[in-house]
Short mmCIF file of C-alpha atoms in Angstrom, two decimals:
data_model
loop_
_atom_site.label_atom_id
_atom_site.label_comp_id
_atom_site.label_asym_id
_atom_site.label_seq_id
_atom_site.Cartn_x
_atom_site.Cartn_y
_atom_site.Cartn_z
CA UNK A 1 191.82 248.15 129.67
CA UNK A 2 188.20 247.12 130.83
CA UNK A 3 189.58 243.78 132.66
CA UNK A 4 192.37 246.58 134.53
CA UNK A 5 190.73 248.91 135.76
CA UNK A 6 187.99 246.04 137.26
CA UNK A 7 191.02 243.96 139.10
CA UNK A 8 192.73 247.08 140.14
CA UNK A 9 189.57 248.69 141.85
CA UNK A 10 189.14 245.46 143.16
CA UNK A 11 192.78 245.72 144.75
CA UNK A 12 194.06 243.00 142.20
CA UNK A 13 197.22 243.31 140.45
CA UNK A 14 196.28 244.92 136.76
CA UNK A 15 197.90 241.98 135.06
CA UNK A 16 196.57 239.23 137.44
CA UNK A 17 194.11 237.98 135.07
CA UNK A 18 197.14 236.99 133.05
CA UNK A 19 198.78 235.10 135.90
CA UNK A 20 195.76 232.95 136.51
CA UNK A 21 194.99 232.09 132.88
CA UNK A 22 195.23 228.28 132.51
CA UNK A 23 197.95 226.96 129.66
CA UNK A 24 196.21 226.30 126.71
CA UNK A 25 197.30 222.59 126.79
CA UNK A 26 196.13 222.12 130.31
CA UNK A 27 192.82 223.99 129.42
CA UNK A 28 192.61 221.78 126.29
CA UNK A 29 193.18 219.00 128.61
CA UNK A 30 190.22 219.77 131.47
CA UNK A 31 187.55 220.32 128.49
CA UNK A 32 188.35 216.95 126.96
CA UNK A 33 187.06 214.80 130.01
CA UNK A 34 183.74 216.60 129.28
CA UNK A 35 183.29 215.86 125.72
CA UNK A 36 180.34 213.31 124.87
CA UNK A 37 179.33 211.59 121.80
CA UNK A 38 176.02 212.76 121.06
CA UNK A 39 173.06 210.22 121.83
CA UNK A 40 172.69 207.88 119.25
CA UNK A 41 168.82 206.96 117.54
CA UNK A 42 168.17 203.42 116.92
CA UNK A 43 164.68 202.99 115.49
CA UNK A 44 162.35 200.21 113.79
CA UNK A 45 159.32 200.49 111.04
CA UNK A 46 157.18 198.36 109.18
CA UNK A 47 156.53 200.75 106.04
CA UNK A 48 153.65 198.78 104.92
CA UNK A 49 155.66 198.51 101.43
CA UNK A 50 155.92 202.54 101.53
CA UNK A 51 152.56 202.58 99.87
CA UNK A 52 152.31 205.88 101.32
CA UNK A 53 156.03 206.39 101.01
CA UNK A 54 155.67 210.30 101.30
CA UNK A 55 153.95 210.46 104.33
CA UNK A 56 156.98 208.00 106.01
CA UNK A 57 159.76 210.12 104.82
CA UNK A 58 157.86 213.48 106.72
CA UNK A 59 157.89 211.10 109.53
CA UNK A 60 161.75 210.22 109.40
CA UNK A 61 163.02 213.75 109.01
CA UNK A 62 160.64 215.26 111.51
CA UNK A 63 161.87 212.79 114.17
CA UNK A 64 165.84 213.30 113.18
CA UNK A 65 165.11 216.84 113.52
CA UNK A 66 163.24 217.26 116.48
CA UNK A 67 165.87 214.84 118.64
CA UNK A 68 169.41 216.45 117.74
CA UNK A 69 171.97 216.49 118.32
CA UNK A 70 171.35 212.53 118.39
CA UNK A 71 172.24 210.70 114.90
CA UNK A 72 170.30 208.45 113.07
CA UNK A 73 172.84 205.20 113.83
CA UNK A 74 170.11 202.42 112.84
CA UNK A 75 166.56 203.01 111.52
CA UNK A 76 165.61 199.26 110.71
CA UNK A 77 162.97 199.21 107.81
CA UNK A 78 160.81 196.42 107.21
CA UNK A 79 158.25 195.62 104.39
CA UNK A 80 160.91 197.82 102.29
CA UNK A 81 160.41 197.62 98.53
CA UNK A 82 163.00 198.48 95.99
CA UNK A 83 164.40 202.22 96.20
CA UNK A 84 162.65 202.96 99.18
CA UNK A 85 165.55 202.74 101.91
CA UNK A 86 167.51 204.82 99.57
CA UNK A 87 164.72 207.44 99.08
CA UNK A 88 164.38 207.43 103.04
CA UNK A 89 168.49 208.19 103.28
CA UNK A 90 167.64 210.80 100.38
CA UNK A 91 164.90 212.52 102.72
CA UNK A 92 166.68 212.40 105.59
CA UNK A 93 170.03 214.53 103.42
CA UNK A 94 173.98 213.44 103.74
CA UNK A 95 175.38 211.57 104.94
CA UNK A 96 172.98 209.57 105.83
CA UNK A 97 172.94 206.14 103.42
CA UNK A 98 170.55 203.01 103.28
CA UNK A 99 172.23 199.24 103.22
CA UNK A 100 169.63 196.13 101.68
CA UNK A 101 171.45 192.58 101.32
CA UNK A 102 170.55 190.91 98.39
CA UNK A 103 169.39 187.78 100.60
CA UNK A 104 167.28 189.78 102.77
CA UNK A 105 165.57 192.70 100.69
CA UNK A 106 162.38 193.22 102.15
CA UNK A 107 164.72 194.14 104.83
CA UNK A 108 166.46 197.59 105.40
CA UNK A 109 169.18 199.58 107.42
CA UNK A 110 169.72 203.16 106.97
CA UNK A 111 172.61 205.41 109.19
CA UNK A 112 174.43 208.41 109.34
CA UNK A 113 177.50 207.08 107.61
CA UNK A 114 179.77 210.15 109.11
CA UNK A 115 179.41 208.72 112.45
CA UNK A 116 178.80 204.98 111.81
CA UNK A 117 180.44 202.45 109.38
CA UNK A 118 178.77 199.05 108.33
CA UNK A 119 181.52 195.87 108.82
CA UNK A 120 179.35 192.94 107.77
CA UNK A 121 175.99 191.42 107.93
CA UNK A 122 175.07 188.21 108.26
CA UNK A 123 171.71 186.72 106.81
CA UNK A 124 169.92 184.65 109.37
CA UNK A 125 166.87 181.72 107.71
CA UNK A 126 164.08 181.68 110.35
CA UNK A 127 162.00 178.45 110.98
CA UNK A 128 159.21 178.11 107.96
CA UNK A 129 155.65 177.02 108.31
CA UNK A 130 154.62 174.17 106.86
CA UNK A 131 151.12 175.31 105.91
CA UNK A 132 149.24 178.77 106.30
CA UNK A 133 145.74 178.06 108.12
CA UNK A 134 143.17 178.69 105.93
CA UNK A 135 141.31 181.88 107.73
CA UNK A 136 145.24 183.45 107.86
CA UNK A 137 145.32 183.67 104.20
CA UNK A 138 142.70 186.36 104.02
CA UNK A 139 145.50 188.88 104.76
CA UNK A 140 148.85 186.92 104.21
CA UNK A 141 150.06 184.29 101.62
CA UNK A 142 148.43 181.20 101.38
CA UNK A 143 151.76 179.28 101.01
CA UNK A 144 154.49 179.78 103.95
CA UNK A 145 156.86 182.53 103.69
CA UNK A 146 160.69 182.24 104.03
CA UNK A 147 161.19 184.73 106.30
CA UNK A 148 164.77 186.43 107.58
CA UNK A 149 166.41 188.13 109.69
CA UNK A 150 169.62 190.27 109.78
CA UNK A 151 172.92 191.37 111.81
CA UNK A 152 174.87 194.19 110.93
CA UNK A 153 177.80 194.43 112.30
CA UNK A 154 178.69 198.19 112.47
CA UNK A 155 181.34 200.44 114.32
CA UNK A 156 180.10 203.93 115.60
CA UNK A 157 182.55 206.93 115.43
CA UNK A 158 184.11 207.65 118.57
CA UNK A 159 184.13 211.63 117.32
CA UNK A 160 185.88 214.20 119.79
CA UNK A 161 185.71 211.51 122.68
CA UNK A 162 188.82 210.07 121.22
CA UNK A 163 189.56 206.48 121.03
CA UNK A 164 188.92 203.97 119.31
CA UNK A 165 185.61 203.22 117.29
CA UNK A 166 182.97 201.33 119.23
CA UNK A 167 181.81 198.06 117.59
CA UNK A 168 177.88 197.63 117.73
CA UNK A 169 175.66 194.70 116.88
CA UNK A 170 172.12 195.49 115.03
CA UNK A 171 169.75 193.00 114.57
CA UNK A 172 166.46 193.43 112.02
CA UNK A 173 163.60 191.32 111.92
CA UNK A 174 160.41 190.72 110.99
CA UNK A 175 158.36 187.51 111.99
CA UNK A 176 155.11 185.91 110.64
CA UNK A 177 151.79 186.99 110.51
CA UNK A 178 151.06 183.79 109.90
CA UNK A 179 151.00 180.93 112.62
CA UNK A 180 151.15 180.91 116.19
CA UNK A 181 152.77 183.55 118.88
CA UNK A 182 154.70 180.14 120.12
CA UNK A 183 156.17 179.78 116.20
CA UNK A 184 156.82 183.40 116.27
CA UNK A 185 159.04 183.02 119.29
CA UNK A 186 160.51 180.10 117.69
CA UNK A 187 161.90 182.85 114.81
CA UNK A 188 162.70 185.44 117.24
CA UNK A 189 165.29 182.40 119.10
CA UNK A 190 166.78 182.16 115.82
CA UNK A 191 167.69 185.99 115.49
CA UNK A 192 168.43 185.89 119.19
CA UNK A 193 171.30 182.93 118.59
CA UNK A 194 172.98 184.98 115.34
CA UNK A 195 172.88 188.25 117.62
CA UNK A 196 174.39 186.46 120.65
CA UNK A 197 177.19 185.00 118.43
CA UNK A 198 178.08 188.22 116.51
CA UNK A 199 177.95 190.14 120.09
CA UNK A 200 180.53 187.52 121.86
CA UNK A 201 182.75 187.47 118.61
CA UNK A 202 183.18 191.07 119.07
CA UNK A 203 183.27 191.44 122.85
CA UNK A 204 184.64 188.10 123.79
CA UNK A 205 183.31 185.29 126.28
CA UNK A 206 180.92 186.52 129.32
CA UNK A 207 181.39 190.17 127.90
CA UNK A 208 179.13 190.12 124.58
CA UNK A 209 179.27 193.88 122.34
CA UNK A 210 176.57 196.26 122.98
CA UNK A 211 173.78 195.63 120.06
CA UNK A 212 170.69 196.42 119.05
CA UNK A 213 167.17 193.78 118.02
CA UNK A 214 164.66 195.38 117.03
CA UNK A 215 161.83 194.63 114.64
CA UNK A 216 158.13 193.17 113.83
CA UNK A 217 157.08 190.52 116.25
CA UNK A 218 153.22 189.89 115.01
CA UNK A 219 152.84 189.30 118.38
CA UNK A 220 148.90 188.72 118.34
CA UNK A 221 146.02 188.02 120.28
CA UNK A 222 142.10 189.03 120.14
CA UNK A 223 142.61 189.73 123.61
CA UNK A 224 145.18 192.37 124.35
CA UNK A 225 146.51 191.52 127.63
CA UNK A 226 147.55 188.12 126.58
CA UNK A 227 149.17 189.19 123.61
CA UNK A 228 151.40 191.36 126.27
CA UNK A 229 152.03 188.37 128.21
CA UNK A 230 153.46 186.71 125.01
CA UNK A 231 155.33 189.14 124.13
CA UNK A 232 157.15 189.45 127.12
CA UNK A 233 157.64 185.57 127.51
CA UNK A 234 159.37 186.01 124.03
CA UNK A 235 161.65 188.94 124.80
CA UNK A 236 162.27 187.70 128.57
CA UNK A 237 165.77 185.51 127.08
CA UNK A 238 167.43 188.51 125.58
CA UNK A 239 167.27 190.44 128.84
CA UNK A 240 169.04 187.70 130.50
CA UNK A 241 171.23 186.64 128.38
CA UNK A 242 172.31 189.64 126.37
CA UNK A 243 171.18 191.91 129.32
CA UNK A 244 168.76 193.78 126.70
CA UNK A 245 165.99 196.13 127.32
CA UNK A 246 162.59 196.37 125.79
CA UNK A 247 162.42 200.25 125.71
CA UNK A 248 158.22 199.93 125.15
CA UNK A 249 157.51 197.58 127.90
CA UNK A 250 157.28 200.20 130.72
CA UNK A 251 154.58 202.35 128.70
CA UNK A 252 153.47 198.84 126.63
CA UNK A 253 151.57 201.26 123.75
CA UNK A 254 150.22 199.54 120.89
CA UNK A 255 152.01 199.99 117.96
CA UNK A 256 149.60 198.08 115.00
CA UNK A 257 146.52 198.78 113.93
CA UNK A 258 143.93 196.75 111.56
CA UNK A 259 142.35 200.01 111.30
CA UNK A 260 144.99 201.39 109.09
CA UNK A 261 145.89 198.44 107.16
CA UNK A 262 145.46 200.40 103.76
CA UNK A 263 146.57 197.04 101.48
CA UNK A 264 144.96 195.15 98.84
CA UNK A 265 144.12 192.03 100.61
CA UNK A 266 140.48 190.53 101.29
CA UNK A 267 141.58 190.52 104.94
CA UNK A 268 143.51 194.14 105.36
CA UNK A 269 140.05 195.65 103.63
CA UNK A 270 138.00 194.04 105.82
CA UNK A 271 140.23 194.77 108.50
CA UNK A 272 139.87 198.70 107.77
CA UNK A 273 136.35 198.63 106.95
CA UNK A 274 135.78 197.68 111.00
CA UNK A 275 138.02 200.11 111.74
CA UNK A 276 135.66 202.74 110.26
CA UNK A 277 133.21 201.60 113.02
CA UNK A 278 135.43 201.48 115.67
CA UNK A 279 136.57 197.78 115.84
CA UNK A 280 139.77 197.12 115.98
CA UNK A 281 142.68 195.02 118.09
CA UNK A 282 145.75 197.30 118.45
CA UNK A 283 148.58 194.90 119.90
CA UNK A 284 152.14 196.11 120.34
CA UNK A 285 154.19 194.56 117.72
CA UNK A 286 156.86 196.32 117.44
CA UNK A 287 160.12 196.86 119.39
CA UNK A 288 163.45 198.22 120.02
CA UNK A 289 165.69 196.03 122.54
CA UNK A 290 168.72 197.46 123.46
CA UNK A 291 171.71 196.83 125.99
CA UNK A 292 173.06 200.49 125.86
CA UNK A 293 171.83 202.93 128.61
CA UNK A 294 168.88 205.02 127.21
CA UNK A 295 168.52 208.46 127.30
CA UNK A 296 164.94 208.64 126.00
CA UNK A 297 162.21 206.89 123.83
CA UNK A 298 159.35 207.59 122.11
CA UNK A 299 156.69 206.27 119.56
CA UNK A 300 155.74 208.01 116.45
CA UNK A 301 151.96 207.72 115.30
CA UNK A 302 152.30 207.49 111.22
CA UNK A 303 149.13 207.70 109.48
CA UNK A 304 150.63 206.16 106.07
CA UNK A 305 151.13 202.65 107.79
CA UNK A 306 149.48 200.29 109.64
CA UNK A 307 152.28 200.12 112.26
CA UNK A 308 153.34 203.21 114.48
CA UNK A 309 157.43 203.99 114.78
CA UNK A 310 159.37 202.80 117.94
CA UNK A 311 162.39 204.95 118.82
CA UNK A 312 165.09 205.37 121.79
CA UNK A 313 168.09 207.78 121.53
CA UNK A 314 171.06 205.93 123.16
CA UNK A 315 174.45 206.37 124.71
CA UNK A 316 177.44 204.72 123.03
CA UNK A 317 180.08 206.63 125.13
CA UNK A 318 181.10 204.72 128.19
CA UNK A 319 178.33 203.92 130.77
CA UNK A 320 178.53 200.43 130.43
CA UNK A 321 177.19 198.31 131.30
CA UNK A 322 173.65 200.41 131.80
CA UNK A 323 173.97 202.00 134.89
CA UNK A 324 177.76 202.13 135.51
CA UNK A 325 178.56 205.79 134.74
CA UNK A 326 177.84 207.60 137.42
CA UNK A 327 177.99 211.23 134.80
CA UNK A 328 173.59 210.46 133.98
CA UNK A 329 173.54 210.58 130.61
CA UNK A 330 173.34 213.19 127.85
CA UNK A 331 170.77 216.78 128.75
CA UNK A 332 167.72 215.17 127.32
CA UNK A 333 166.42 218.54 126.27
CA UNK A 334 163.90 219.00 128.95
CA UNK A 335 162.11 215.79 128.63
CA UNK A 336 160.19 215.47 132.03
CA UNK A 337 159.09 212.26 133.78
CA UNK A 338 156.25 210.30 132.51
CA UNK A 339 155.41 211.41 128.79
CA UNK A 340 154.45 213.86 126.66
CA UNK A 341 152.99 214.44 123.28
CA UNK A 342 155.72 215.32 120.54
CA UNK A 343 155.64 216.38 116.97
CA UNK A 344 153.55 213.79 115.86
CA UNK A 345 154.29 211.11 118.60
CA UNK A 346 154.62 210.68 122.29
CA UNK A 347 157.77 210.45 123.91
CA UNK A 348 159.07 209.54 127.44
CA UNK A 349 162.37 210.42 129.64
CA UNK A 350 164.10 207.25 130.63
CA UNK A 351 163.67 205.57 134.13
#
C-alpha cells in the first residue's frame, strides 16, 4: 500500500512498480557479470622450526582475519618440523588443511581446501655444496645440506563466478645459508626450471599457468645495498620469462634479522647477543613472486622468528594477464597509497 500511494501521488500508475520489475531470470542474469572470486592470500615463512610455535599461529590467524574476505590459497612454511603445518591448519579452523611430501618435509603448504584442491607436487633436488666454509658453520651445518624445493600443482575454486576451476602453480623454497649469493641463485634456477615446466604443461607453449615462487633466498651481504642488488639479479629471469612479480621490491623491507635468531647455535647466540647492542644486518630474504594481478601486500613483523612474514592477496578471476581487466580489482578495504601500519605488520595498496 506504501509503494501505491508513493507512485500514485507521483502521477504513476499504482501498479507500475510491477510493470518495471525485471524477470527474475534476467535479474539473476545482470548480477552474475558482477560476481568476483574473493582475493586470494599467497604467503611465505621461515618458522625458525616453530620454536616459538604459539606466537606463529597468533600471527597466521590474525592476518587471515584481518584480510577477508580473501582465503588462505598458499601459506608456504619453511623450517617446518613435524606436526607443525598441521597445528598451523588447526589454528587457522576448517577447512583449512596443511600438505608435507615425504621427500621434502622441512617444507610445508597449507590452504583453504573449500576453495583450493592440491593435484600433484613435484620434488625438485637443488645444486649441493661441496664443502661448508669453515666461519659458516658457526650457525649452519658443517657438512653441505641437500636442500629442495617444491611445486604444487593446485586448482582454485571458481565459486559463484562459474566455470571451470583455475589451475595454479606454487612453488616453495628455501636456499642455503651456506655458500655464496651466486650458488644461491644457482638453486633458485633450479626451482625456476620445475616451475616453468609445470606452468607450460598446464597452460601450453608461450602461454605458461599463473603460479606462485615464493620462499627463503639467504640472500646476504654485510652491506645491505648489495645484497638488494643480488637479489634482484636473481629474481630478474622469472619476471621475464614467467612474467612474475616480486611484490617486496617496490618497498624492499628487510625481512631477517640476526637479532632474533633465538636458536641453539654458537653463531645464532652470538648473532642475538649483538643484537642486544644494536648490531645487526637485516637483509630481505624473503619473497613472494607472483604473475597474478595484486590487490595488496603486506609484511608481518613476528617476534617468535628470526624472519618477518611476506604476504599479497591476489586475483584469480580473469584479469590476465596483470593489467588486462579493465574492472581494477577487488575493494581493497580502504587501503590507501603508500603504507600503513596493520595489526602487527605494515601493509601497502598495490601500484
Amino acid at each position: 500500500a506504501r509503494w501505491r500511494w508513493r507512485r500514485a501521488a507521483a502521477g504513476m500508475r499504482p501498479d507500475a512498480w510491477l510493470l518495471r520489475r525485471p524477470a527474475p531470470l534476467a535479474l539473476a542474469r545482470r548480477l552474475s557479470t558482477h560476481v568476483r572470486l574473493p582475493p586470494m592470500l599467497v604467503a611465505t615463512h621461515n618458522m625458525m622450526d616453530g620454536i616459538h610455535l604459539g606466537s606463529l599461529l597468533r600471527v597466521y590467524t590474525a592476518l587471515a582475519q584481518r584480510e577477508r574476505p580473501a582465503f588462505v590459497g598458499a601459506l608456504c612454511l619453511q623450517e617446518n618440523h613435524s606436526g607443525h603445518a598441521a597445528q598451523v591448519a588447526a589454528a587457522l579452523g576448517p577447512p583449512h588443511r596443511a600438505h608435507v611430501s615425504p621427500g621434502a618435509p622441512r617444507l610445508a603448504l597449507v590452504y583453504d581446501s573449500a576453495r583450493v584442491s592440491f593435484q600433484a607436487e613435484t620434488v625438485v633436488q637443488l645444486p649441493r655444496l661441496s664443502v661448508v666454509p669453515l666461519w659458516q658453520r658457526l650457525y649452519t651445518s658443517s657438512t653441505p645440506e641437500q636442500k629442495v624445493g617444491v611445486v604444487y600443482r593446485l586448482e582454485v575454486d571458481a565459486g559463484a563466478t562459474g566455470g571451470p576451476p583455475r589451475p595454479l602453480v606454487v612453488s616453495n623454497f628455501h636456499l642455503d645459508s651456506a655458500g655464496t649469493n651466486a650458488h644461491r641463485a644457482q638453486q633458485l634456477r633450479a626451482v625456476h626450471a620445475a616451475h616453468r615446466a609445470e606452468a607450460l604443461a598446464l597452460g601450453g607453449p608461450g602461454a605458461p599457468a599463473p603460479g606462485v615462487l615464493c620462499g627463503d633466498t639467504n640472500c646476504f651481504s654485510f652491506h645491505r645495498p648489495l645484497a638488494g642488488r643480488a637479489l634482484r639479479r636473481m629474481l630478474r629471469p622469472l619476471q621475464t620469462d614467467l612474467g612474475m612479480r616480486d611484490v617486496g621490491a617496490a618497498s624492499d623491507w628487510p625481512t631477517h634479522y640476526f637479532a632474533r635468531a633465538d636458536e641453539p647455535k654458537v653463531g645464532q647466540r652470538i648473532a642475538v647477543l649483538f643484537g642486544t647492542l644494536g648490531v645487526d644486518f637485516p637483509c630481505r630474504y624473503d619473497v613472494v613472486c607472483t604473475s597474478l594481478p595484486v590487490v595488496s601486500q603486506g609484511q608481518e613483523h613476528v617476534a617468535g622468528s628470526d624472519h618477518d612474514l611476506v604476504w599479497a592477496a591476489v586475483r584469480v578471476d580473469g584479469g590476465w594477464p596483470p593489467g588486462g581487466d579493465a574492472e581494477g580489482g577487488w575493494p581493497s578495504g580502504g587501503h590507501t597509497e603508500g603504507t600503513e601500519q596493520g595489526a602487527g605488520g605494515a601493509k601497502a595498496s598495490a601500484e
